[in-house]
Amino acid sequence: MSGFFVPHDLKAPVKGAAQGPLAGLNAAVKDLYAIEGERTGGGNPDWLAQAPVAKQHAAAVQKLLAAGTTIIGKTITDEFFYSVTGINAHYGTPPNLRAPGRIPGGSSSGSAAATAAGACDFALGSDTGGSVRVPASFCGLYGIRTSHGRVDAMGTMDMAPTFDTVGWFAASAGVFRAVGRVLLDDRKVSAPIDSLLLPDDAFAQADGPVAALLRDALATMSGALPHPQAINIAPDGFEAWRDAVRIIQANEIWQAYGRFITEKKPKFGPGVAERMQIASKVTKAEADASRQVQATAREHIRGKIKPGTVMALPSAPCIAPRIDTTQDELESFRVRVMRLTCIAGLSGLPQISVPIGTVSGCPVGLSFIGWAGGDEALLDLAVAVAKYCGLQRA
């Protein structure tokens, strides 16, 4: 299966334990996770060239192997994970077989595309600003951004630690949930789902046909959900929230890679180069002000999404853009995406994307945000609503 995996891929699959809850399943891993004996490239050949050989597996990879998973390969990612398009100027764009001629979404593009193509049973990604949720939507998959800090991130490359989370993709709800039982830590917060919020302001960010499909899907799966309550989640609009995420991300990615970029002057593809230049100019005062916005938003959002409550919203505002979309149009797309993805990012809450149908032949995902520590409830919800979706088996 070419096109999903990095040129410096594993020489051979890494076999997992003979027995375990994930025995017999194959997984691909985003080139952000350390694999013993391999270099981690982060989507950039110049970084790869100076990266040390990993002495041990990343914590998430080790847990999967211990549970019986076989790791079959390392997947393509956007450079330094600084995009939601899935386009890599060095390694190419992983093909989205569910929407040919369109982007897979990023930065976990290779992991999503490989899963959608059936090259693996599930795949590890990561989600900072939408990097699992968006490609899950575009590739017709189940995907999760976990509660911030609930999965051990040891052995992963940073993007922006304030928002970085481990996530994964699966084509079936059953496998999707099974992976969570292996990776999630013991800080589970149990509660029956007895409240459903529908944020009109979030649905307003989506294209008309996408929003209509999502609302129809919610009506169809009403038997698996509480009666919905309409709200506006962002009382002053999404721009201040989106901007806070953008500035904090930029500040933290420059802290992580600024010295390398200044000294080694790596080659970047379009879009990433410009964002790195902007990141280099973010001041401490700007970052501090954005952290105040984050703190206020976090308190507000968590006040709405308490144990027992979930919020439904579009995973992405549109279907996957065409691969030949211009850079200016892709930047506009990125802004639209972040208005939706900033909610879980600022609050640190878990979010799943469930495949529920198509618009113009392209997959569309419906998201549910849950309470802190409510990841398991969301995974169970994915299984419960799967029979209503018409696309995926449980």
mmCIF file with all atom_site columns, N, CA, C and O in Angstrom, residues 10-53:
data_model
loop_
_atom_site.group_PDB
_atom_site.id
_atom_site.type_symbol
_atom_site.label_atom_id
_atom_site.label_alt_id
_atom_site.label_comp_id
_atom_site.label_asym_id
_atom_site.label_entity_id
_atom_site.label_seq_id
_atom_site.pdbx_PDB_ins_code
_atom_site.Cartn_x
_atom_site.Cartn_y
_atom_site.Cartn_z
_atom_site.occupancy
_atom_site.B_iso_or_equiv
_atom_site.pdbx_formal_charge
_atom_site.auth_seq_id
_atom_site.auth_comp_id
_atom_site.auth_asym_id
_atom_site.auth_atom_id
_atom_site.pdbx_PDB_model_num
ATOM 1   N N  . LEU A 1 10 ? 9.457  1.211   8.346  1.00 0.00 ? 10 LEU A N  1
ATOM 2   C CA . LEU A 1 10 ? 10.011 0.066   9.050  1.00 0.00 ? 10 LEU A CA 1
ATOM 3   C C  . LEU A 1 10 ? 10.543 -0.968  8.056  1.00 0.00 ? 10 LEU A C  1
ATOM 4   O O  . LEU A 1 10 ? 9.937  -1.202  7.005  1.00 0.00 ? 10 LEU A O  1
ATOM 5   N N  . LYS A 1 11 ? 11.663 -1.588  8.417  1.00 0.00 ? 11 LYS A N  1
ATOM 6   C CA . LYS A 1 11 ? 12.213 -2.634  7.554  1.00 0.00 ? 11 LYS A CA 1
ATOM 7   C C  . LYS A 1 11 ? 11.351 -3.886  7.604  1.00 0.00 ? 11 LYS A C  1
ATOM 8   O O  . LYS A 1 11 ? 11.317 -4.673  6.650  1.00 0.00 ? 11 LYS A O  1
ATOM 9   N N  . ALA A 1 12 ? 10.683 -4.076  8.719  1.00 0.00 ? 12 ALA A N  1
ATOM 10  C CA . ALA A 1 12 ? 9.781  -5.219  8.886  1.00 0.00 ? 12 ALA A CA 1
ATOM 11  C C  . ALA A 1 12 ? 8.756  -4.848  9.940  1.00 0.00 ? 12 ALA A C  1
ATOM 12  O O  . ALA A 1 12 ? 9.010  -4.003  10.806 1.00 0.00 ? 12 ALA A O  1
ATOM 13  N N  . PRO A 1 13 ? 7.582  -5.450  9.905  1.00 0.00 ? 13 PRO A N  1
ATOM 14  C CA . PRO A 1 13 ? 6.581  -5.171  10.944 1.00 0.00 ? 13 PRO A CA 1
ATOM 15  C C  . PRO A 1 13 ? 7.124  -5.493  12.334 1.00 0.00 ? 13 PRO A C  1
ATOM 16  O O  . PRO A 1 13 ? 7.943  -6.402  12.500 1.00 0.00 ? 13 PRO A O  1
ATOM 17  N N  . VAL A 1 14 ? 6.655  -4.734  13.321 1.00 0.00 ? 14 VAL A N  1
ATOM 18  C CA . VAL A 1 14 ? 7.006  -4.992  14.716 1.00 0.00 ? 14 VAL A CA 1
ATOM 19  C C  . VAL A 1 14 ? 5.854  -5.802  15.313 1.00 0.00 ? 14 VAL A C  1
ATOM 20  O O  . VAL A 1 14 ? 4.748  -5.295  15.479 1.00 0.00 ? 14 VAL A O  1
ATOM 21  N N  . LYS A 1 15 ? 6.131  -7.060  15.618 1.00 0.00 ? 15 LYS A N  1
ATOM 22  C CA . LYS A 1 15 ? 5.068  -7.967  16.047 1.00 0.00 ? 15 LYS A CA 1
ATOM 23  C C  . LYS A 1 15 ? 4.741  -7.766  17.523 1.00 0.00 ? 15 LYS A C  1
ATOM 24  O O  . LYS A 1 15 ? 5.618  -7.584  18.357 1.00 0.00 ? 15 LYS A O  1
ATOM 25  N N  . GLY A 1 16 ? 3.449  -7.809  17.826 1.00 0.00 ? 16 GLY A N  1
ATOM 26  C CA . GLY A 1 16 ? 2.990  -7.666  19.186 1.00 0.00 ? 16 GLY A CA 1
ATOM 27  C C  . GLY A 1 16 ? 2.916  -9.003  19.900 1.00 0.00 ? 16 GLY A C  1
ATOM 28  O O  . GLY A 1 16 ? 3.293  -10.047 19.349 1.00 0.00 ? 16 GLY A O  1
ATOM 29  N N  . ALA A 1 17 ? 2.428  -8.954  21.117 1.00 0.00 ? 17 ALA A N  1
ATOM 30  C CA . ALA A 1 17 ? 2.292  -10.161 21.924 1.00 0.00 ? 17 ALA A CA 1
ATOM 31  C C  . ALA A 1 17 ? 1.358  -11.161 21.244 1.00 0.00 ? 17 ALA A C  1
ATOM 32  O O  . ALA A 1 17 ? 0.462  -10.789 20.486 1.00 0.00 ? 17 ALA A O  1
ATOM 33  N N  . ALA A 1 18 ? 1.597  -12.438 21.538 1.00 0.00 ? 18 ALA A N  1
ATOM 34  C CA . ALA A 1 18 ? 0.796  -13.488 20.907 1.00 0.00 ? 18 ALA A CA 1
ATOM 35  C C  . ALA A 1 18 ? -0.654 -13.449 21.357 1.00 0.00 ? 18 ALA A C  1
ATOM 36  O O  . ALA A 1 18 ? -1.561 -13.839 20.607 1.00 0.00 ? 18 ALA A O  1
ATOM 37  N N  . GLN A 1 19 ? -0.880 -12.967 22.574 1.00 0.00 ? 19 GLN A N  1
ATOM 38  C CA . GLN A 1 19 ? -2.233 -12.892 23.107 1.00 0.00 ? 19 GLN A CA 1
ATOM 39  C C  . GLN A 1 19 ? -2.477 -11.494 23.665 1.00 0.00 ? 19 GLN A C  1
ATOM 40  O O  . GLN A 1 19 ? -1.554 -10.793 24.070 1.00 0.00 ? 19 GLN A O  1
ATOM 41  N N  . GLY A 1 20 ? -3.737 -11.107 23.700 1.00 0.00 ? 20 GLY A N  1
ATOM 42  C CA . GLY A 1 20 ? -4.093 -9.791  24.223 1.00 0.00 ? 20 GLY A CA 1
ATOM 43  C C  . GLY A 1 20 ? -5.378 -9.305  23.591 1.00 0.00 ? 20 GLY A C  1
ATOM 44  O O  . GLY A 1 20 ? -5.871 -9.888  22.610 1.00 0.00 ? 20 GLY A O  1
ATOM 45  N N  . PRO A 1 21 ? -5.943 -8.216  24.106 1.00 0.00 ? 21 PRO A N  1
ATOM 46  C CA . PRO A 1 21 ? -7.229 -7.729  23.604 1.00 0.00 ? 21 PRO A CA 1
ATOM 47  C C  . PRO A 1 21 ? -7.201 -7.243  22.157 1.00 0.00 ? 21 PRO A C  1
ATOM 48  O O  . PRO A 1 21 ? -8.254 -7.143  21.529 1.00 0.00 ? 21 PRO A O  1
ATOM 49  N N  . LEU A 1 22 ? -6.004 -6.949  21.644 1.00 0.00 ? 22 LEU A N  1
ATOM 50  C CA . LEU A 1 22 ? -5.895 -6.486  20.260 1.00 0.00 ? 22 LEU A CA 1
ATOM 51  C C  . LEU A 1 22 ? -5.112 -7.482  19.403 1.00 0.00 ? 22 LEU A C  1
ATOM 52  O O  . LEU A 1 22 ? -4.637 -7.133  18.320 1.00 0.00 ? 22 LEU A O  1
ATOM 53  N N  . ALA A 1 23 ? -4.975 -8.705  19.893 1.00 0.00 ? 23 ALA A N  1
ATOM 54  C CA . ALA A 1 23 ? -4.229 -9.730  19.156 1.00 0.00 ? 23 ALA A CA 1
ATOM 55  C C  . ALA A 1 23 ? -4.841 -9.963  17.786 1.00 0.00 ? 23 ALA A C  1
ATOM 56  O O  . ALA A 1 23 ? -6.059 -10.040 17.632 1.00 0.00 ? 23 ALA A O  1
ATOM 57  N N  . GLY A 1 24 ? -3.972 -10.051 16.782 1.00 0.00 ? 24 GLY A N  1
ATOM 58  C CA . GLY A 1 24 ? -4.418 -10.282 15.416 1.00 0.00 ? 24 GLY A CA 1
ATOM 59  C C  . GLY A 1 24 ? -4.701 -9.026  14.631 1.00 0.00 ? 24 GLY A C  1
ATOM 60  O O  . GLY A 1 24 ? -4.947 -9.091  13.429 1.00 0.00 ? 24 GLY A O  1
ATOM 61  N N  . LEU A 1 25 ? -4.676 -7.857  15.299 1.00 0.00 ? 25 LEU A N  1
ATOM 62  C CA . LEU A 1 25 ? -4.932 -6.593  14.602 1.00 0.00 ? 25 LEU A CA 1
ATOM 63  C C  . LEU A 1 25 ? -3.623 -5.932  14.186 1.00 0.00 ? 25 LEU A C  1
ATOM 64  O O  . LEU A 1 25 ? -2.621 -5.997  14.901 1.00 0.00 ? 25 LEU A O  1
ATOM 65  N N  . ASN A 1 26 ? -3.663 -5.281  13.039 1.00 0.00 ? 26 ASN A N  1
ATOM 66  C CA . ASN A 1 26 ? -2.517 -4.527  12.530 1.00 0.00 ? 26 ASN A CA 1
ATOM 67  C C  . ASN A 1 26 ? -2.780 -3.034  12.669 1.00 0.00 ? 26 ASN A C  1
ATOM 68  O O  . ASN A 1 26 ? -3.914 -2.578  12.457 1.00 0.00 ? 26 ASN A O  1
ATOM 69  N N  . ALA A 1 27 ? -1.742 -2.286  13.010 1.00 0.00 ? 27 ALA A N  1
ATOM 70  C CA . ALA A 1 27 ? -1.885 -0.837  13.152 1.00 0.00 ? 27 ALA A CA 1
ATOM 71  C C  . ALA A 1 27 ? -0.748 -0.113  12.452 1.00 0.00 ? 27 ALA A C  1
ATOM 72  O O  . ALA A 1 27 ? 0.385  -0.601  12.400 1.00 0.00 ? 27 ALA A O  1
ATOM 73  N N  . ALA A 1 28 ? -1.059 1.055   11.926 1.00 0.00 ? 28 ALA A N  1
ATOM 74  C CA . ALA A 1 28 ? -0.051 1.980   11.417 1.00 0.00 ? 28 ALA A CA 1
ATOM 75  C C  . ALA A 1 28 ? 0.121  3.096   12.442 1.00 0.00 ? 28 ALA A C  1
ATOM 76  O O  . ALA A 1 28 ? -0.777 3.371   13.227 1.00 0.00 ? 28 ALA A O  1
ATOM 77  N N  . VAL A 1 29 ? 1.291  3.729   12.422 1.00 0.00 ? 29 VAL A N  1
ATOM 78  C CA . VAL A 1 29 ? 1.640  4.716   13.445 1.00 0.00 ? 29 VAL A CA 1
ATOM 79  C C  . VAL A 1 29 ? 2.156  5.989   12.783 1.00 0.00 ? 29 VAL A C  1
ATOM 80  O O  . VAL A 1 29 ? 3.067  5.934   11.944 1.00 0.00 ? 29 VAL A O  1
ATOM 81  N N  . LYS A 1 30 ? 1.572  7.102   13.136 1.00 0.00 ? 30 LYS A N  1
ATOM 82  C CA . LYS A 1 30 ? 2.013  8.412   12.642 1.00 0.00 ? 30 LYS A CA 1
ATOM 83  C C  . LYS A 1 30 ? 3.494  8.617   12.957 1.00 0.00 ? 30 LYS A C  1
ATOM 84  O O  . LYS A 1 30 ? 3.968  8.257   14.047 1.00 0.00 ? 30 LYS A O  1
ATOM 85  N N  . ASP A 1 31 ? 4.217  9.216   12.036 1.00 0.00 ? 31 ASP A N  1
ATOM 86  C CA . ASP A 1 31 ? 5.660  9.427   12.225 1.00 0.00 ? 31 ASP A CA 1
ATOM 87  C C  . ASP A 1 31 ? 5.927  10.572  13.199 1.00 0.00 ? 31 ASP A C  1
ATOM 88  O O  . ASP A 1 31 ? 6.658  11.519  12.903 1.00 0.00 ? 31 ASP A O  1
ATOM 89  N N  . LEU A 1 32 ? 5.292  10.449  14.343 1.00 0.00 ? 32 LEU A N  1
ATOM 90  C CA . LEU A 1 32 ? 5.456  11.335  15.498 1.00 0.00 ? 32 LEU A CA 1
ATOM 91  C C  . LEU A 1 32 ? 5.814  10.506  16.722 1.00 0.00 ? 32 LEU A C  1
ATOM 92  O O  . LEU A 1 32 ? 6.359  11.021  17.684 1.00 0.00 ? 32 LEU A O  1
ATOM 93  N N  . TYR A 1 33 ? 5.523  9.185   16.649 1.00 0.00 ? 33 TYR A N  1
ATOM 94  C CA . TYR A 1 33 ? 5.738  8.263   17.758 1.00 0.00 ? 33 TYR A CA 1
ATOM 95  C C  . TYR A 1 33 ? 7.072  7.537   17.595 1.00 0.00 ? 33 TYR A C  1
ATOM 96  O O  . TYR A 1 33 ? 7.392  7.045   16.503 1.00 0.00 ? 33 TYR A O  1
ATOM 97  N N  . ALA A 1 34 ? 7.821  7.431   18.686 1.00 0.00 ? 34 ALA A N  1
ATOM 98  C CA . ALA A 1 34 ? 9.080  6.710   18.658 1.00 0.00 ? 34 ALA A CA 1
ATOM 99  C C  . ALA A 1 34 ? 8.830  5.212   18.513 1.00 0.00 ? 34 ALA A C  1
ATOM 100 O O  . ALA A 1 34 ? 7.958  4.647   19.180 1.00 0.00 ? 34 ALA A O  1
ATOM 101 N N  . ILE A 1 35 ? 9.600  4.597   17.644 1.00 0.00 ? 35 ILE A N  1
ATOM 102 C CA . ILE A 1 35 ? 9.633  3.139   17.506 1.00 0.00 ? 35 ILE A CA 1
ATOM 103 C C  . ILE A 1 35 ? 11.091 2.717   17.682 1.00 0.00 ? 35 ILE A C  1
ATOM 104 O O  . ILE A 1 35 ? 11.983 3.242   16.996 1.00 0.00 ? 35 ILE A O  1
ATOM 105 N N  . GLU A 1 36 ? 11.321 1.818   18.601 1.00 0.00 ? 36 GLU A N  1
ATOM 106 C CA . GLU A 1 36 ? 12.682 1.405   18.941 1.00 0.00 ? 36 GLU A CA 1
ATOM 107 C C  . GLU A 1 36 ? 13.478 1.022   17.695 1.00 0.00 ? 36 GLU A C  1
ATOM 108 O O  . GLU A 1 36 ? 13.005 0.284   16.834 1.00 0.00 ? 36 GLU A O  1
ATOM 109 N N  . GLY A 1 37 ? 14.696 1.596   17.599 1.00 0.00 ? 37 GLY A N  1
ATOM 110 C CA . GLY A 1 37 ? 15.572 1.302   16.476 1.00 0.00 ? 37 GLY A CA 1
ATOM 111 C C  . GLY A 1 37 ? 15.334 2.151   15.252 1.00 0.00 ? 37 GLY A C  1
ATOM 112 O O  . GLY A 1 37 ? 16.029 2.001   14.239 1.00 0.00 ? 37 GLY A O  1
ATOM 113 N N  . GLU A 1 38 ? 14.366 3.068   15.327 1.00 0.00 ? 38 GLU A N  1
ATOM 114 C CA . GLU A 1 38 ? 14.017 3.918   14.188 1.00 0.00 ? 38 GLU A CA 1
ATOM 115 C C  . GLU A 1 38 ? 14.148 5.394   14.557 1.00 0.00 ? 38 GLU A C  1
ATOM 116 O O  . GLU A 1 38 ? 14.121 5.765   15.726 1.00 0.00 ? 38 GLU A O  1
ATOM 117 N N  . ARG A 1 39 ? 14.271 6.223   13.525 1.00 0.00 ? 39 ARG A N  1
ATOM 118 C CA . ARG A 1 39 ? 14.250 7.672   13.725 1.00 0.00 ? 39 ARG A CA 1
ATOM 119 C C  . ARG A 1 39 ? 12.819 8.177   13.514 1.00 0.00 ? 39 ARG A C  1
ATOM 120 O O  . ARG A 1 39 ? 12.091 7.643   12.685 1.00 0.00 ? 39 ARG A O  1
ATOM 121 N N  . THR A 1 40 ? 12.464 9.214   14.238 1.00 0.00 ? 40 THR A N  1
ATOM 122 C CA . THR A 1 40 ? 11.144 9.826   14.100 1.00 0.00 ? 40 THR A CA 1
ATOM 123 C C  . THR A 1 40 ? 11.285 11.095  13.284 1.00 0.00 ? 40 THR A C  1
ATOM 124 O O  . THR A 1 40 ? 12.018 12.007  13.670 1.00 0.00 ? 40 THR A O  1
ATOM 125 N N  . GLY A 1 41 ? 10.576 11.178  12.150 1.00 0.00 ? 41 GLY A N  1
ATOM 126 C CA . GLY A 1 41 ? 10.838 12.235  11.182 1.00 0.00 ? 41 GLY A CA 1
ATOM 127 C C  . GLY A 1 41 ? 9.976  13.468  11.286 1.00 0.00 ? 41 GLY A C  1
ATOM 128 O O  . GLY A 1 41 ? 10.350 14.531  10.783 1.00 0.00 ? 41 GLY A O  1
ATOM 129 N N  . GLY A 1 42 ? 8.777  13.363  11.881 1.00 0.00 ? 42 GLY A N  1
ATOM 130 C CA . GLY A 1 42 ? 7.931  14.537  12.018 1.00 0.00 ? 42 GLY A CA 1
ATOM 131 C C  . GLY A 1 42 ? 7.582  15.221  10.715 1.00 0.00 ? 42 GLY A C  1
ATOM 132 O O  . GLY A 1 42 ? 7.287  16.417  10.691 1.00 0.00 ? 42 GLY A O  1
ATOM 133 N N  . GLY A 1 43 ? 7.626  14.478  9.606  1.00 0.00 ? 43 GLY A N  1
ATOM 134 C CA . GLY A 1 43 ? 7.210  15.035  8.325  1.00 0.00 ? 43 GLY A CA 1
ATOM 135 C C  . GLY A 1 43 ? 8.238  15.855  7.593  1.00 0.00 ? 43 GLY A C  1
ATOM 136 O O  . GLY A 1 43 ? 7.949  16.386  6.523  1.00 0.00 ? 43 GLY A O  1
ATOM 137 N N  . ASN A 1 44 ? 9.468  15.957  8.137  1.00 0.00 ? 44 ASN A N  1
ATOM 138 C CA . ASN A 1 44 ? 10.474 16.816  7.522  1.00 0.00 ? 44 ASN A CA 1
ATOM 139 C C  . ASN A 1 44 ? 11.797 16.064  7.372  1.00 0.00 ? 44 ASN A C  1
ATOM 140 O O  . ASN A 1 44 ? 12.366 15.612  8.368  1.00 0.00 ? 44 ASN A O  1
ATOM 141 N N  . PRO A 1 45 ? 12.329 15.938  6.151  1.00 0.00 ? 45 PRO A N  1
ATOM 142 C CA . PRO A 1 45 ? 13.568 15.182  5.930  1.00 0.00 ? 45 PRO A CA 1
ATOM 143 C C  . PRO A 1 45 ? 14.769 15.752  6.667  1.00 0.00 ? 45 PRO A C  1
ATOM 144 O O  . PRO A 1 45 ? 15.661 14.997  7.081  1.00 0.00 ? 45 PRO A O  1
ATOM 145 N N  . ASP A 1 46 ? 14.835 17.068  6.815  1.00 0.00 ? 46 ASP A N  1
ATOM 146 C CA . ASP A 1 46 ? 15.976 17.667  7.516  1.00 0.00 ? 46 ASP A CA 1
ATOM 147 C C  . ASP A 1 46 ? 15.942 17.330  9.008  1.00 0.00 ? 46 ASP A C  1
ATOM 148 O O  . ASP A 1 46 ? 16.991 17.115  9.632  1.00 0.00 ? 46 ASP A O  1
ATOM 149 N N  . TRP A 1 47 ? 14.749 17.289  9.593  1.00 0.00 ? 47 TRP A N  1
ATOM 150 C CA . TRP A 1 47 ? 14.641 16.856  10.992 1.00 0.00 ? 47 TRP A CA 1
ATOM 151 C C  . TRP A 1 47 ? 15.029 15.383  11.116 1.00 0.00 ? 47 TRP A C  1
ATOM 152 O O  . TRP A 1 47 ? 15.763 14.987  12.023 1.00 0.00 ? 47 TRP A O  1
ATOM 153 N N  . LEU A 1 48 ? 14.538 14.577  10.184 1.00 0.00 ? 48 LEU A N  1
ATOM 154 C CA . LEU A 1 48 ? 14.838 13.142  10.204 1.00 0.00 ? 48 LEU A CA 1
ATOM 155 C C  . LEU A 1 48 ? 16.343 12.893  10.174 1.00 0.00 ? 48 LEU A C  1
ATOM 156 O O  . LEU A 1 48 ? 16.854 12.030  10.891 1.00 0.00 ? 48 LEU A O  1
ATOM 157 N N  . ALA A 1 49 ? 17.063 13.669  9.362  1.00 0.00 ? 49 ALA A N  1
ATOM 158 C CA . ALA A 1 49 ? 18.497 13.446  9.178  1.00 0.00 ? 49 ALA A CA 1
ATOM 159 C C  . ALA A 1 49 ? 19.285 13.612  10.471 1.00 0.00 ? 49 ALA A C  1
ATOM 160 O O  . ALA A 1 49 ? 20.337 12.977  10.647 1.00 0.00 ? 49 ALA A O  1
ATOM 161 N N  . GLN A 1 50 ? 18.808 14.464  11.380 1.00 0.00 ? 50 GLN A N  1
ATOM 162 C CA . GLN A 1 50 ? 19.546 14.689  12.622 1.00 0.00 ? 50 GLN A CA 1
ATOM 163 C C  . GLN A 1 50 ? 18.893 14.036  13.838 1.00 0.00 ? 50 GLN A C  1
ATOM 164 O O  . GLN A 1 50 ? 19.403 14.140  14.954 1.00 0.00 ? 50 GLN A O  1
ATOM 165 N N  . ALA A 1 51 ? 17.771 13.358  13.629 1.00 0.00 ? 51 ALA A N  1
ATOM 166 C CA . ALA A 1 51 ? 17.047 12.746  14.741 1.00 0.00 ? 51 ALA A CA 1
ATOM 167 C C  . ALA A 1 51 ? 17.795 11.523  15.257 1.00 0.00 ? 51 ALA A C  1
ATOM 168 O O  . ALA A 1 51 ? 18.337 10.733  14.476 1.00 0.00 ? 51 ALA A O  1
ATOM 169 N N  . PRO A 1 52 ? 17.850 11.333  16.566 1.00 0.00 ? 52 PRO A N  1
ATOM 170 C CA . PRO A 1 52 ? 18.505 10.143  17.113 1.00 0.00 ? 52 PRO A CA 1
ATOM 171 C C  . PRO A 1 52 ? 17.657 8.900   16.889 1.00 0.00 ? 52 PRO A C  1
ATOM 172 O O  . PRO A 1 52 ? 16.439 8.972   16.714 1.00 0.00 ? 52 PRO A O  1
ATOM 173 N N  . VAL A 1 53 ? 18.303 7.760   16.892 1.00 0.00 ? 53 VAL A N  1
ATOM 174 C CA . VAL A 1 53 ? 17.592 6.489   16.820 1.00 0.00 ? 53 VAL A CA 1
ATOM 175 C C  . VAL A 1 53 ? 16.935 6.234   18.175 1.00 0.00 ? 53 VAL A C  1
ATOM 176 O O  . VAL A 1 53 ? 17.573 6.372   19.227 1.00 0.00 ? 53 VAL A O  1
#
